[in-house]
mmCIF file of C-alpha atoms and ligand atoms in Angstrom:
data_model
loop_
_atom_site.group_PDB
_atom_site.id
_atom_site.type_symbol
_atom_site.label_atom_id
_atom_site.label_comp_id
_atom_site.label_asym_id
_atom_site.label_seq_id
_atom_site.Cartn_x
_atom_site.Cartn_y
_atom_site.Cartn_z
ATOM 1 C CA MET A 1 -2.847 -37.041 -25.794
ATOM 2 C CA LYS A 2 -5.199 -39.011 -27.799
ATOM 3 C CA LYS A 3 -6.713 -40.278 -24.998
ATOM 4 C CA TYR A 4 -7.220 -36.818 -23.087
ATOM 5 C CA ASN A 5 -8.529 -35.341 -26.560
ATOM 6 C CA ILE A 6 -4.860 -33.029 -26.334
ATOM 7 C CA ASP A 7 -4.107 -31.420 -29.917
ATOM 8 C CA GLY A 8 -0.253 -31.429 -29.401
ATOM 9 C CA GLU A 9 3.117 -33.434 -30.125
ATOM 10 C CA TYR A 10 5.858 -34.966 -27.991
ATOM 11 C CA ASN A 11 8.824 -34.893 -29.921
ATOM 12 C CA HIS A 12 12.432 -35.549 -29.245
ATOM 13 C CA TYR A 13 14.898 -32.514 -29.764
ATOM 14 C CA GLU A 14 18.581 -33.300 -29.568
ATOM 15 C CA ILE A 15 20.607 -30.155 -28.025
ATOM 16 C CA ALA A 16 24.427 -29.580 -27.814
ATOM 17 C CA PRO A 17 25.339 -27.967 -24.233
ATOM 18 C CA ASP A 18 26.113 -24.784 -26.307
ATOM 19 C CA GLU A 19 22.962 -24.676 -27.740
ATOM 20 C CA LEU A 20 20.780 -25.448 -24.616
ATOM 21 C CA GLU A 21 20.562 -21.777 -23.465
ATOM 22 C CA SER A 22 19.302 -20.509 -26.866
ATOM 23 C CA PHE A 23 16.550 -23.619 -26.778
ATOM 24 C CA ILE A 24 15.522 -23.292 -23.366
ATOM 25 C CA VAL A 25 14.951 -19.249 -23.371
ATOM 26 C CA SER A 26 12.304 -19.621 -26.322
ATOM 27 C CA LEU A 27 10.309 -22.118 -25.435
ATOM 28 C CA ALA A 28 7.519 -19.949 -25.375
ATOM 29 C CA GLU A 29 8.330 -18.490 -29.040
ATOM 30 C CA GLN A 30 8.347 -21.818 -29.922
ATOM 31 C CA ASN A 31 4.835 -22.507 -28.462
ATOM 32 C CA LEU A 32 5.950 -25.376 -26.550
ATOM 33 C CA SER A 33 4.436 -26.223 -23.047
ATOM 34 C CA GLY A 34 7.405 -27.302 -21.911
ATOM 35 C CA VAL A 35 9.837 -29.874 -22.289
ATOM 36 C CA ASN A 36 11.581 -32.944 -20.433
ATOM 37 C CA ILE A 37 15.118 -32.972 -19.897
ATOM 38 C CA THR A 38 18.132 -35.911 -20.135
ATOM 39 C CA ILE A 39 21.378 -36.671 -20.343
ATOM 40 C CA PRO A 40 23.815 -34.698 -19.618
ATOM 41 C CA HIS A 41 21.389 -31.443 -18.738
ATOM 42 C CA LYS A 42 19.545 -32.148 -15.900
ATOM 43 C CA GLU A 43 21.850 -30.040 -13.873
ATOM 44 C CA GLN A 44 22.967 -27.223 -15.657
ATOM 45 C CA MET A 45 19.244 -26.752 -16.634
ATOM 46 C CA LEU A 46 18.975 -25.022 -13.287
ATOM 47 C CA LYS A 47 20.389 -21.816 -14.808
ATOM 48 C CA TYR A 48 17.987 -21.483 -17.433
ATOM 49 C CA VAL A 49 14.438 -21.642 -15.656
ATOM 50 C CA ASP A 50 12.652 -18.479 -13.879
ATOM 51 C CA MET A 51 12.185 -20.234 -10.675
ATOM 52 C CA CYS A 52 12.021 -24.166 -9.202
ATOM 53 C CA ASP A 53 9.714 -25.765 -7.541
ATOM 54 C CA GLU A 54 10.596 -27.453 -4.087
ATOM 55 C CA SER A 55 12.114 -30.606 -5.044
ATOM 56 C CA ALA A 56 14.179 -29.373 -8.133
ATOM 57 C CA ASP A 57 15.550 -27.226 -5.704
ATOM 58 C CA PHE A 58 16.237 -29.652 -3.133
ATOM 59 C CA ILE A 59 17.834 -31.857 -5.780
ATOM 60 C CA GLN A 60 20.001 -29.007 -7.530
ATOM 61 C CA ALA A 61 18.304 -31.123 -10.989
ATOM 62 C CA ILE A 62 15.685 -30.475 -13.191
ATOM 63 C CA ASN A 63 13.635 -33.427 -15.536
ATOM 64 C CA THR A 64 10.797 -31.380 -16.159
ATOM 65 C CA VAL A 65 10.184 -27.818 -17.567
ATOM 66 C CA VAL A 66 6.894 -25.673 -17.650
ATOM 67 C CA VAL A 67 6.248 -23.032 -19.315
ATOM 68 C CA ASP A 68 3.379 -21.107 -17.336
ATOM 69 C CA LYS A 69 0.515 -18.916 -18.839
ATOM 70 C CA ASP A 70 2.939 -15.269 -18.343
ATOM 71 C CA GLY A 71 6.127 -17.648 -20.377
ATOM 72 C CA LYS A 72 7.998 -18.350 -17.209
ATOM 73 C CA ARG A 73 10.093 -21.266 -17.274
ATOM 74 C CA ILE A 74 9.132 -23.736 -14.177
ATOM 75 C CA GLY A 75 11.984 -26.161 -13.527
ATOM 76 C CA ILE A 76 10.379 -29.093 -11.468
ATOM 77 C CA ASN A 77 11.938 -32.179 -10.561
ATOM 78 C CA THR A 78 9.250 -35.700 -10.993
ATOM 79 C CA ASP A 79 11.988 -38.180 -10.811
ATOM 80 C CA VAL A 80 12.495 -38.779 -7.199
ATOM 81 C CA TYR A 81 8.126 -39.362 -7.570
ATOM 82 C CA GLY A 82 9.050 -41.700 -10.601
ATOM 83 C CA PHE A 83 11.737 -43.878 -9.263
ATOM 84 C CA VAL A 84 10.197 -44.314 -5.494
ATOM 85 C CA THR A 85 6.952 -45.152 -7.306
ATOM 86 C CA ASN A 86 8.518 -47.506 -9.258
ATOM 87 C CA LEU A 87 9.933 -49.353 -6.789
ATOM 88 C CA GLN A 88 7.051 -49.187 -4.279
ATOM 89 C CA GLU A 89 4.573 -50.498 -6.670
ATOM 90 C CA ASN A 90 7.036 -53.247 -8.000
ATOM 91 C CA ALA A 91 8.817 -54.568 -4.692
ATOM 92 C CA GLN A 92 5.819 -54.076 -2.123
ATOM 93 C CA ASP A 93 7.592 -56.592 -0.042
ATOM 94 C CA PHE A 94 11.267 -55.485 0.213
ATOM 95 C CA ASN A 95 12.166 -54.156 3.460
ATOM 96 C CA PHE A 96 13.626 -50.627 2.446
ATOM 97 C CA LYS A 97 14.131 -49.520 5.854
ATOM 98 C CA GLU A 98 16.544 -51.658 6.694
ATOM 99 C CA SER A 99 18.306 -52.159 3.393
ATOM 100 C CA LYS A 100 21.641 -51.126 2.493
ATOM 101 C CA ALA A 101 22.100 -49.597 -0.723
ATOM 102 C CA LEU A 102 24.855 -49.485 -3.186
ATOM 103 C CA VAL A 103 24.320 -46.564 -5.688
ATOM 104 C CA LEU A 104 26.184 -46.222 -8.999
ATOM 105 C CA GLY A 105 26.651 -42.802 -10.270
ATOM 106 C CA ALA A 106 26.480 -39.240 -9.275
ATOM 107 C CA GLY A 107 24.764 -37.223 -11.988
ATOM 108 C CA GLY A 108 21.686 -35.474 -12.529
ATOM 109 C CA ALA A 109 19.654 -38.498 -11.861
ATOM 110 C CA ALA A 110 21.486 -39.852 -9.173
ATOM 111 C CA ARG A 111 20.558 -36.685 -7.309
ATOM 112 C CA ALA A 112 16.801 -37.851 -7.528
ATOM 113 C CA ILE A 113 17.360 -41.582 -6.774
ATOM 114 C CA ILE A 114 20.020 -40.417 -3.604
ATOM 115 C CA ALA A 115 16.853 -38.115 -2.508
ATOM 116 C CA GLY A 116 14.294 -41.145 -2.996
ATOM 117 C CA LEU A 117 16.149 -43.332 -1.168
ATOM 118 C CA LEU A 118 16.613 -41.133 1.892
ATOM 119 C CA GLY A 119 13.546 -39.937 2.175
ATOM 120 C CA ASP A 120 10.545 -42.089 1.259
ATOM 121 C CA LEU A 121 12.328 -44.963 0.964
ATOM 122 C CA ASN A 122 14.279 -43.730 3.981
ATOM 123 C CA VAL A 123 17.200 -46.677 3.599
ATOM 124 C CA SER A 124 19.632 -46.868 6.259
ATOM 125 C CA VAL A 125 22.668 -46.845 4.330
ATOM 126 C CA ILE A 126 23.753 -45.456 1.079
ATOM 127 C CA ILE A 127 26.647 -46.581 -0.671
ATOM 128 C CA LEU A 128 27.570 -44.136 -3.341
ATOM 129 C CA LEU A 129 30.292 -45.169 -6.001
ATOM 130 C CA ASN A 130 30.928 -42.888 -9.136
ATOM 131 C CA ARG A 131 34.225 -42.622 -11.713
ATOM 132 C CA THR A 132 34.717 -39.576 -10.895
ATOM 133 C CA ARG A 133 35.117 -39.494 -6.542
ATOM 134 C CA GLU A 134 35.130 -35.490 -6.464
ATOM 135 C CA LYS A 135 31.734 -35.516 -8.228
ATOM 136 C CA ALA A 136 30.395 -37.842 -5.329
ATOM 137 C CA GLU A 137 31.742 -35.692 -2.701
ATOM 138 C CA ASP A 138 30.084 -32.366 -3.989
ATOM 139 C CA LEU A 139 26.917 -34.774 -4.619
ATOM 140 C CA LYS A 140 26.908 -35.225 -0.579
ATOM 141 C CA GLN A 141 27.795 -31.463 0.157
ATOM 142 C CA SER A 142 25.336 -30.213 -1.394
ATOM 143 C CA PHE A 143 22.480 -32.236 0.072
ATOM 144 C CA ILE A 144 23.611 -31.311 3.530
ATOM 145 C CA HIS A 145 23.047 -27.773 2.219
ATOM 146 C CA SER A 146 19.519 -28.991 0.813
ATOM 147 C CA VAL A 147 18.862 -30.400 3.908
ATOM 148 C CA ASN A 148 19.844 -27.484 6.269
ATOM 149 C CA ASN A 149 17.735 -24.977 3.937
ATOM 150 C CA MET A 150 14.847 -27.143 4.073
ATOM 151 C CA LEU A 151 15.006 -27.361 7.887
ATOM 152 C CA VAL A 152 15.831 -23.473 8.071
ATOM 153 C CA LYS A 153 12.352 -23.009 5.773
ATOM 154 C CA SER A 154 10.074 -25.324 8.297
ATOM 155 C CA GLY A 155 10.949 -22.881 11.171
ATOM 156 C CA ASP A 156 13.183 -25.233 12.504
ATOM 157 C CA GLU A 157 16.229 -23.209 14.595
ATOM 158 C CA GLU A 158 17.861 -26.065 16.697
ATOM 159 C CA ASP A 159 20.787 -27.457 15.622
ATOM 160 C CA ILE A 160 20.102 -27.360 11.733
ATOM 161 C CA LYS A 161 23.746 -27.979 10.854
ATOM 162 C CA LYS A 162 23.937 -31.002 13.001
ATOM 163 C CA LYS A 163 20.236 -32.692 11.566
ATOM 164 C CA ALA A 164 21.456 -31.931 7.926
ATOM 165 C CA GLU A 165 24.801 -33.813 8.422
ATOM 166 C CA ALA A 166 23.123 -36.613 10.064
ATOM 167 C CA PHE A 167 20.406 -37.127 7.513
ATOM 168 C CA VAL A 168 23.321 -37.452 4.657
ATOM 169 C CA SER A 169 25.525 -39.163 7.078
ATOM 170 C CA ARG A 170 23.757 -42.362 5.587
ATOM 171 C CA ILE A 171 25.563 -41.747 2.452
ATOM 172 C CA GLN A 172 29.466 -43.237 2.401
ATOM 173 C CA ILE A 173 31.506 -42.297 -0.625
ATOM 174 C CA ILE A 174 33.904 -45.096 -1.872
ATOM 175 C CA ASP A 175 36.333 -45.069 -4.920
ATOM 176 C CA TRP A 176 35.154 -46.946 -8.050
ATOM 177 C CA GLU A 177 37.685 -49.544 -8.081
ATOM 178 C CA TYR A 178 36.109 -51.233 -5.151
ATOM 179 C CA LEU A 179 32.716 -51.914 -6.707
ATOM 180 C CA ASN A 180 32.773 -55.804 -6.720
ATOM 181 C CA ASP A 181 34.597 -55.951 -3.151
ATOM 182 C CA ILE A 182 31.631 -53.826 -1.589
ATOM 183 C CA ILE A 183 28.738 -55.888 -3.481
ATOM 184 C CA LYS A 184 28.710 -58.535 -0.603
ATOM 185 C CA ASP A 185 27.699 -55.899 1.955
ATOM 186 C CA VAL A 186 24.746 -54.750 0.201
ATOM 187 C CA ASN A 187 21.261 -55.783 -0.722
ATOM 188 C CA LEU A 188 19.867 -52.999 -2.706
ATOM 189 C CA VAL A 189 21.960 -52.407 -6.234
ATOM 190 C CA VAL A 190 20.945 -49.164 -8.709
ATOM 191 C CA ASN A 191 22.531 -48.052 -11.199
ATOM 192 C CA THR A 192 22.090 -44.591 -12.152
ATOM 193 C CA THR A 193 25.207 -44.124 -14.846
ATOM 194 C CA SER A 194 24.672 -44.326 -18.510
ATOM 195 C CA LEU A 195 26.647 -47.165 -18.420
ATOM 196 C CA GLY A 196 24.656 -50.203 -20.300
ATOM 197 C CA MET A 197 22.573 -48.059 -21.601
ATOM 198 C CA ILE A 198 22.380 -48.206 -26.110
ATOM 199 C CA GLY A 199 25.407 -46.641 -27.242
ATOM 200 C CA GLN A 200 27.229 -46.721 -23.945
ATOM 201 C CA PRO A 201 29.958 -49.219 -22.506
ATOM 202 C CA GLU A 202 28.250 -52.079 -20.453
ATOM 203 C CA LEU A 203 28.579 -51.966 -16.515
ATOM 204 C CA LYS A 204 31.258 -54.596 -15.791
ATOM 205 C CA ILE A 205 30.130 -55.631 -11.948
ATOM 206 C CA ASP A 206 30.120 -59.373 -10.866
ATOM 207 C CA LEU A 207 26.981 -59.665 -8.790
ATOM 208 C CA SER A 208 28.139 -63.441 -7.274
ATOM 209 C CA THR A 209 28.717 -62.426 -3.945
ATOM 210 C CA LEU A 210 25.456 -60.284 -3.586
ATOM 211 C CA PRO A 211 23.301 -61.667 -0.706
ATOM 212 C CA LYS A 212 20.300 -63.292 -1.622
ATOM 213 C CA LYS A 213 16.926 -61.700 -1.662
ATOM 214 C CA SER A 214 18.647 -58.585 -2.630
ATOM 215 C CA LEU A 215 16.989 -56.340 -4.881
ATOM 216 C CA VAL A 216 18.406 -54.953 -8.088
ATOM 217 C CA THR A 217 17.524 -52.048 -10.226
ATOM 218 C CA ASP A 218 18.575 -49.790 -13.635
ATOM 219 C CA ILE A 219 17.558 -46.738 -14.503
ATOM 220 C CA VAL A 220 18.253 -47.163 -17.972
ATOM 221 C CA PHE A 221 15.379 -48.560 -20.161
ATOM 222 C CA ASN A 222 17.236 -48.739 -23.328
ATOM 223 C CA PRO A 223 17.412 -51.547 -23.665
ATOM 224 C CA LEU A 224 15.013 -52.578 -21.011
ATOM 225 C CA GLU A 225 17.158 -55.471 -19.734
ATOM 226 C CA THR A 226 20.776 -54.207 -19.186
ATOM 227 C CA ASP A 227 23.723 -56.575 -18.845
ATOM 228 C CA LEU A 228 23.531 -55.633 -15.129
ATOM 229 C CA LEU A 229 19.742 -56.981 -14.901
ATOM 230 C CA ARG A 230 20.074 -59.970 -16.916
ATOM 231 C CA GLN A 231 22.983 -61.078 -14.734
ATOM 232 C CA ALA A 232 20.874 -60.341 -11.479
ATOM 233 C CA ARG A 233 17.706 -62.134 -13.023
ATOM 234 C CA VAL A 234 19.973 -65.087 -14.138
ATOM 235 C CA GLY A 235 21.660 -65.218 -10.279
ATOM 236 C CA GLY A 236 18.128 -65.420 -8.945
ATOM 237 C CA TYR A 237 17.517 -61.632 -7.790
ATOM 238 C CA GLN A 238 14.124 -59.662 -7.857
ATOM 239 C CA THR A 239 14.745 -56.883 -10.373
ATOM 240 C CA ILE A 240 13.244 -53.843 -11.638
ATOM 241 C CA ASP A 241 13.560 -52.059 -14.852
ATOM 242 C CA GLY A 242 13.746 -47.937 -15.619
ATOM 243 C CA LEU A 243 10.775 -47.780 -18.047
ATOM 244 C CA GLY A 244 8.501 -47.570 -14.844
ATOM 245 C CA MET A 245 10.219 -44.770 -13.274
ATOM 246 C CA LEU A 246 10.139 -43.014 -16.918
ATOM 247 C CA LEU A 247 6.721 -43.203 -17.275
ATOM 248 C CA HIS A 248 5.888 -42.414 -13.480
ATOM 249 C CA GLN A 249 7.920 -39.403 -13.925
ATOM 250 C CA ALA A 250 6.198 -38.546 -16.684
ATOM 251 C CA ALA A 251 2.546 -38.763 -15.174
ATOM 252 C CA PRO A 252 3.219 -35.637 -12.858
ATOM 253 C CA GLY A 253 4.716 -33.825 -15.908
ATOM 254 C CA PHE A 254 1.726 -34.099 -18.288
ATOM 255 C CA LYS A 255 -0.522 -32.663 -15.401
ATOM 256 C CA TYR A 256 1.816 -29.567 -15.291
ATOM 257 C CA TRP A 257 1.709 -29.055 -18.665
ATOM 258 C CA PHE A 258 -1.709 -29.752 -19.937
ATOM 259 C CA ASP A 259 -3.603 -29.281 -16.752
ATOM 260 C CA PRO A 260 -2.004 -26.634 -14.655
ATOM 261 C CA ASP A 261 -5.103 -25.384 -12.769
ATOM 262 C CA ASP A 262 -6.228 -28.753 -12.158
ATOM 263 C CA LYS A 263 -9.239 -28.440 -13.816
ATOM 264 C CA ALA A 264 -9.288 -30.488 -16.696
ATOM 265 C CA ILE A 265 -8.160 -34.062 -15.817
ATOM 266 C CA GLU A 266 -8.920 -35.416 -12.646
ATOM 267 C CA SER A 267 -6.328 -37.742 -11.678
ATOM 268 C CA LEU A 268 -2.528 -38.163 -12.784
ATOM 269 C CA PRO A 269 -2.523 -40.443 -16.128
ATOM 270 C CA VAL A 270 -2.476 -44.294 -14.926
ATOM 271 C CA VAL A 271 0.683 -46.031 -15.551
ATOM 272 C CA ASP A 272 -0.665 -49.443 -16.852
ATOM 273 C CA ASP A 273 0.071 -52.400 -18.992
ATOM 274 C CA GLU A 274 -1.679 -50.334 -21.675
ATOM 275 C CA LEU A 275 0.886 -47.324 -21.552
ATOM 276 C CA ARG A 276 4.080 -49.420 -20.870
ATOM 277 C CA ASN A 277 3.424 -51.904 -23.967
ATOM 278 C CA TYR A 278 2.642 -48.516 -25.804
ATOM 279 C CA VAL A 279 5.909 -46.772 -25.001
ATOM 280 C CA LEU A 280 7.827 -50.100 -25.342
ATOM 281 C CA LYS A 281 6.427 -50.408 -28.905
ATOM 282 C CA GLY A 282 8.015 -47.083 -29.413
ATOM 283 C CA LEU A 283 11.348 -47.580 -28.243
ATOM 284 C CA ASN A 284 11.947 -50.929 -30.125
ATOM 285 C CA ASN A 285 11.337 -49.043 -33.256
HETATM 286 P P1 NAP B 1 24.809 -37.567 -16.621
HETATM 287 O O1 NAP B 1 23.973 -36.459 -15.483
HETATM 288 O O2 NAP B 1 25.096 -37.129 -17.352
HETATM 289 O O3 NAP B 1 25.610 -38.813 -15.509
HETATM 290 C C1 NAP B 1 26.426 -39.714 -15.886
HETATM 291 C C2 NAP B 1 26.780 -40.747 -14.972
HETATM 292 O O4 NAP B 1 27.285 -41.765 -15.518
HETATM 293 C C3 NAP B 1 27.704 -40.110 -14.245
HETATM 294 O O5 NAP B 1 27.714 -40.425 -13.028
HETATM 295 C C4 NAP B 1 28.983 -40.436 -14.569
HETATM 296 O O6 NAP B 1 30.107 -40.845 -14.374
HETATM 297 C C5 NAP B 1 28.641 -41.988 -15.249
HETATM 298 N N1 NAP B 1 29.247 -42.358 -16.107
HETATM 299 C C6 NAP B 1 29.345 -41.941 -17.755
HETATM 300 N N2 NAP B 1 30.268 -43.246 -18.377
HETATM 301 C C7 NAP B 1 30.934 -43.636 -17.602
HETATM 302 C C8 NAP B 1 31.810 -44.739 -17.164
HETATM 303 N N3 NAP B 1 32.567 -44.803 -18.826
HETATM 304 N N4 NAP B 1 32.369 -45.227 -16.410
HETATM 305 C C9 NAP B 1 32.232 -44.980 -15.618
HETATM 306 N N5 NAP B 1 30.674 -43.640 -14.848
HETATM 307 C C10 NAP B 1 30.260 -43.073 -16.052
HETATM 308 O O7 NAP B 1 23.252 -38.460 -16.624
HETATM 309 P P2 NAP B 1 22.219 -38.392 -16.173
HETATM 310 O O8 NAP B 1 20.980 -37.471 -16.361
HETATM 311 O O9 NAP B 1 22.670 -38.836 -14.690
HETATM 312 O O10 NAP B 1 21.444 -39.957 -16.455
HETATM 313 C C11 NAP B 1 21.682 -41.486 -16.329
HETATM 314 C C12 NAP B 1 21.233 -42.325 -16.846
HETATM 315 O O11 NAP B 1 19.870 -42.479 -16.237
HETATM 316 C C13 NAP B 1 21.046 -42.236 -18.530
HETATM 317 O O12 NAP B 1 20.981 -43.483 -19.295
HETATM 318 C C14 NAP B 1 19.558 -41.953 -18.730
HETATM 319 O O13 NAP B 1 18.762 -42.191 -19.689
HETATM 320 C C15 NAP B 1 19.311 -42.764 -17.106
HETATM 321 N N6 NAP B 1 17.541 -42.088 -16.882
HETATM 322 C C16 NAP B 1 16.206 -42.644 -16.637
HETATM 323 C C17 NAP B 1 15.265 -42.294 -16.041
HETATM 324 C C18 NAP B 1 14.372 -43.059 -15.799
HETATM 325 O O14 NAP B 1 12.986 -42.461 -16.187
HETATM 326 N N7 NAP B 1 14.373 -44.279 -16.375
HETATM 327 C C19 NAP B 1 15.322 -40.851 -15.489
HETATM 328 C C20 NAP B 1 16.792 -40.369 -15.321
HETATM 329 C C21 NAP B 1 17.896 -40.589 -15.719
HETATM 330 P P3 NAP B 1 31.315 -39.226 -13.905
HETATM 331 O O15 NAP B 1 30.905 -38.167 -12.785
HETATM 332 O O16 NAP B 1 32.227 -39.753 -13.838
HETATM 333 O O17 NAP B 1 31.407 -38.551 -15.615
#
């Protein structure tokens, strides 16, 4: 904000689930340009916005709300962009197209990660594990529905259901208890659960059978190096932390809040070492 001469503040608000509606419906009254949404509200937020952009609609989760000039709340999802950009920037030699991804978790953030893996990164298979298996099944079903809607909107009329099912059939769900058995069959590991985050239990995982040249990424960014990433680094695997995703997802949100007409700020704020170090300093305080 300082860099762009914007007179404003970015604050944390801890909002309990039963206070979410009253907080969100009064954003305009509170004179807020918008908010970022984090754990555990991303999916619930769909109920409290006036409309969604295509990404939030597709993913069925919101990480950014923009209050427009009429006071309407627009739900947006920039997590896909953040996740994909972070991986593309930091793993330029990794062949995502041929890769088999293990995704842990089926919460609000997992939806964006899976959309990015299936779409832009175009991985060959996603093995999805969630403590509560039904939530993983629901997520898969909701993706079939979203792809179906997308094809209808694009004017495609042929075999829509089959095409949607084929697109999503790359997601294979298995039970959480098989976590350590499946490691040998994948070469990309993504933690989207809250395990490993400060104040949460550790993710118990054994990477010893993970094939060489695999890539391990954690979207938890506090601590920056989670136990998962430390184990992967020590094992000689390439690792990518979650801070890059956090910074990249924030850039389009910043533009929507402060330059909705695309007139004042020429391009998205740049995610560079200066910004990364500035945010890291804040996280460590
Ligand atoms: P969420 O919707 O509440 O989902 C939490 C996920 O963690 C669920 O899959 C849940 O499984 C699983 N989980 C929680 N406790 C568990 C346990 N003890 N054992 C096994 N699984 C457990 O949260 P979210 O919004 O997806 O966020 C998840 C994490 O990602 C948070 O740490 C958040 O800070 C981080 N995140 C980072 C970025 C970034 O930009 N880097 C962006 C988004 C989120 P169940 O379904 O069984 O409850």
